[in-house]
Amino acid sequence: KGQALPQVASGDNLEIILEEGRFMPGLVEGLMGAKAGDVKEISVSFPNMASSKSLPQELAGKPAIFEITVHEVKNRVLPELNDEFAASIRDDLTFAELENEVRTAVTQERDDKTVDQRNRMVELQLYERVKVDIPDTLVTEQAREKFAMMMADFREQGTP
């Protein structure tokens, strides 16, 4: 064993949800099947810097051993999807209404992303093809207008 790295990974009574991709590769797999009272030593490698910006650079790709004491094992129980569940979200909401609202929100989000993506592509194409000198006064005026709109939004939201 090497030196302890409390600044990177330590803690008491942490809850770890055993879902692939939530933690560094190998950690979740090493905890599968563990029971309360088990002490597990799990060998992993820190991710490379491309996949993690929160780790110190000198740890990228280095091996590590996590010593984990399992205090408790819980099963996640999902609620039954029915009118009672919907009403727990908002009074008088039925499951059919909730389902419709979620479907509408997902569709709207997908449509918004599509429009945003298309607009970015159009902007990029225009930027690459059109060469125009923009006067400093126009840039300054646009910045002032943008700032005024932003301040108005803040006031409207009650932000001091």
Short mmCIF file of C-alpha atoms in Angstrom, two decimals:
data_model
loop_
_atom_site.label_atom_id
_atom_site.label_comp_id
_atom_site.label_asym_id
_atom_site.label_seq_id
_atom_site.Cartn_x
_atom_site.Cartn_y
_atom_site.Cartn_z
CA LYS A 1 0.00 0.00 0.00
CA GLY A 2 1.10 3.53 -0.69
CA GLN A 3 0.27 6.79 1.00
CA ALA A 4 -3.30 7.74 1.85
CA LEU A 5 -4.89 10.43 -0.31
CA PRO A 6 -7.67 11.91 1.83
CA GLN A 7 -7.97 14.97 -0.42
CA VAL A 8 -8.94 12.74 -3.34
CA ALA A 9 -11.19 10.06 -1.92
CA SER A 10 -12.14 9.74 1.69
CA GLY A 11 -15.12 10.03 3.93
CA ASP A 12 -17.19 8.36 6.56
CA ASN A 13 -20.60 6.92 5.88
CA LEU A 14 -20.61 7.79 2.20
CA GLU A 15 -23.48 6.39 0.20
CA ILE A 16 -22.32 4.76 -3.00
CA ILE A 17 -24.95 3.94 -5.57
CA LEU A 18 -23.88 0.84 -7.46
CA GLU A 19 -24.43 2.06 -11.00
CA GLU A 20 -21.86 1.68 -13.74
CA GLY A 21 -20.24 4.95 -14.75
CA ARG A 22 -21.02 6.81 -11.51
CA PHE A 23 -17.54 6.35 -10.04
CA MET A 24 -14.14 5.48 -11.41
CA PRO A 25 -14.05 2.23 -13.38
CA GLY A 26 -13.67 -0.85 -11.18
CA LEU A 27 -14.96 0.67 -7.94
CA VAL A 28 -18.63 -0.22 -8.43
CA GLU A 29 -17.76 -3.66 -9.77
CA GLY A 30 -15.55 -4.29 -6.72
CA LEU A 31 -18.46 -3.56 -4.36
CA MET A 32 -20.98 -5.80 -6.09
CA GLY A 33 -22.13 -8.56 -3.77
CA ALA A 34 -20.70 -6.89 -0.64
CA LYS A 35 -22.57 -7.33 2.65
CA ALA A 36 -22.77 -5.16 5.77
CA GLY A 37 -19.57 -5.60 7.77
CA ASP A 38 -17.40 -6.51 4.75
CA VAL A 39 -14.09 -4.71 4.34
CA LYS A 40 -13.12 -4.58 0.68
CA GLU A 41 -9.81 -3.64 -0.90
CA ILE A 42 -10.51 -2.61 -4.46
CA SER A 43 -7.76 -1.96 -7.00
CA VAL A 44 -8.56 0.71 -9.59
CA SER A 45 -6.73 3.17 -11.79
CA PHE A 46 -7.39 6.88 -11.63
CA PRO A 47 -8.93 8.13 -14.86
CA ASN A 48 -6.80 9.97 -17.38
CA MET A 49 -7.11 13.75 -17.44
CA ALA A 50 -9.34 13.74 -20.53
CA SER A 51 -12.14 12.12 -18.54
CA SER A 52 -11.65 13.84 -15.17
CA LYS A 53 -10.79 17.44 -14.43
CA SER A 54 -11.29 17.15 -10.66
CA LEU A 55 -8.25 14.98 -9.87
CA PRO A 56 -4.69 16.24 -9.44
CA GLN A 57 -2.81 15.80 -12.71
CA GLU A 58 -0.08 13.66 -11.15
CA LEU A 59 -2.64 10.92 -10.36
CA ALA A 60 -3.87 10.51 -13.94
CA GLY A 61 -3.70 6.84 -14.95
CA LYS A 62 -2.04 5.78 -11.67
CA PRO A 63 -3.18 2.65 -9.82
CA ALA A 64 -4.87 2.98 -6.43
CA ILE A 65 -6.30 0.71 -3.74
CA PHE A 66 -9.49 1.76 -1.99
CA GLU A 67 -10.16 0.23 1.40
CA ILE A 68 -13.90 0.34 1.97
CA THR A 69 -15.86 -0.81 5.00
CA VAL A 70 -19.46 -1.61 4.11
CA HIS A 71 -21.68 -0.43 6.97
CA GLU A 72 -25.06 -0.99 5.36
CA VAL A 73 -26.52 -2.29 2.13
CA LYS A 74 -29.80 -0.82 0.90
CA ASN A 75 -32.02 -1.67 -2.02
CA ARG A 76 -33.50 1.19 -3.95
CA VAL A 77 -37.24 0.75 -4.19
CA LEU A 78 -38.91 2.74 -6.91
CA PRO A 79 -42.46 3.92 -6.32
CA GLU A 80 -45.35 2.42 -8.22
CA LEU A 81 -46.21 4.64 -11.16
CA ASN A 82 -49.85 5.50 -10.55
CA ASP A 83 -52.17 8.39 -9.64
CA GLU A 84 -50.98 8.33 -6.02
CA PHE A 85 -47.41 8.85 -7.17
CA ALA A 86 -48.47 11.69 -9.48
CA ALA A 87 -50.42 13.36 -6.65
CA SER A 88 -47.28 13.26 -4.48
CA ILE A 89 -45.63 15.51 -7.07
CA ARG A 90 -48.52 17.97 -7.37
CA ASP A 91 -51.98 17.89 -5.83
CA ASP A 92 -54.74 16.71 -8.16
CA LEU A 93 -52.25 15.50 -10.78
CA THR A 94 -53.13 12.17 -12.37
CA PHE A 95 -50.58 9.73 -13.70
CA ALA A 96 -51.88 10.21 -17.26
CA GLU A 97 -51.40 13.99 -16.92
CA LEU A 98 -47.93 13.52 -15.47
CA GLU A 99 -46.99 11.17 -18.28
CA ASN A 100 -48.25 13.69 -20.84
CA GLU A 101 -46.35 16.57 -19.17
CA VAL A 102 -43.12 14.58 -19.11
CA ARG A 103 -43.55 13.49 -22.73
CA THR A 104 -44.23 17.10 -23.77
CA ALA A 105 -41.20 18.39 -21.81
CA VAL A 106 -38.89 15.78 -23.33
CA THR A 107 -40.15 16.52 -26.84
CA GLN A 108 -39.75 20.28 -26.29
CA GLU A 109 -36.22 19.83 -24.95
CA ARG A 110 -35.27 17.67 -27.93
CA ASP A 111 -36.76 20.23 -30.33
CA ASP A 112 -34.95 23.08 -28.56
CA LYS A 113 -31.64 21.22 -28.82
CA THR A 114 -32.24 20.61 -32.51
CA VAL A 115 -32.95 24.30 -33.13
CA ASP A 116 -29.92 25.37 -31.07
CA GLN A 117 -27.70 22.94 -32.95
CA ARG A 118 -29.00 24.17 -36.31
CA ASN A 119 -28.51 27.81 -35.29
CA ARG A 120 -24.93 27.12 -34.20
CA MET A 121 -24.22 25.47 -37.55
CA VAL A 122 -25.71 28.43 -39.45
CA GLU A 123 -23.70 30.89 -37.33
CA LEU A 124 -20.50 28.93 -37.98
CA GLN A 125 -21.13 28.82 -41.73
CA LEU A 126 -21.89 32.56 -41.81
CA TYR A 127 -18.79 33.30 -39.75
CA GLU A 128 -16.61 31.29 -42.14
CA ARG A 129 -18.06 32.85 -45.32
CA VAL A 130 -18.83 36.45 -44.45
CA LYS A 131 -15.97 38.83 -43.78
CA VAL A 132 -17.23 42.15 -42.43
CA ASP A 133 -15.54 44.82 -40.36
CA ILE A 134 -17.82 45.66 -37.47
CA PRO A 135 -17.44 49.20 -36.15
CA ASP A 136 -16.40 49.49 -32.49
CA THR A 137 -19.40 51.73 -31.81
CA LEU A 138 -21.79 48.96 -32.88
CA VAL A 139 -20.03 46.42 -30.64
CA THR A 140 -20.17 48.85 -27.71
CA GLU A 141 -23.86 49.59 -28.27
CA GLN A 142 -24.72 45.88 -28.49
CA ALA A 143 -22.79 45.21 -25.27
CA ARG A 144 -24.68 48.01 -23.50
CA GLU A 145 -28.05 46.66 -24.70
CA LYS A 146 -27.13 43.12 -23.62
CA PHE A 147 -26.03 44.39 -20.20
CA ALA A 148 -29.23 46.43 -19.76
CA MET A 149 -31.35 43.37 -20.64
CA MET A 150 -29.38 41.23 -18.21
CA MET A 151 -29.81 43.78 -15.40
CA ALA A 152 -33.56 43.99 -16.15
CA ASP A 153 -33.78 40.19 -15.92
CA PHE A 154 -31.98 40.28 -12.56
CA ARG A 155 -34.35 42.93 -11.21
CA GLU A 156 -37.34 40.93 -12.46
CA GLN A 157 -36.02 37.83 -10.65
CA GLY A 158 -35.46 39.84 -7.47
CA THR A 159 -31.67 39.56 -7.61
CA PRO A 160 -30.05 42.58 -5.94
#
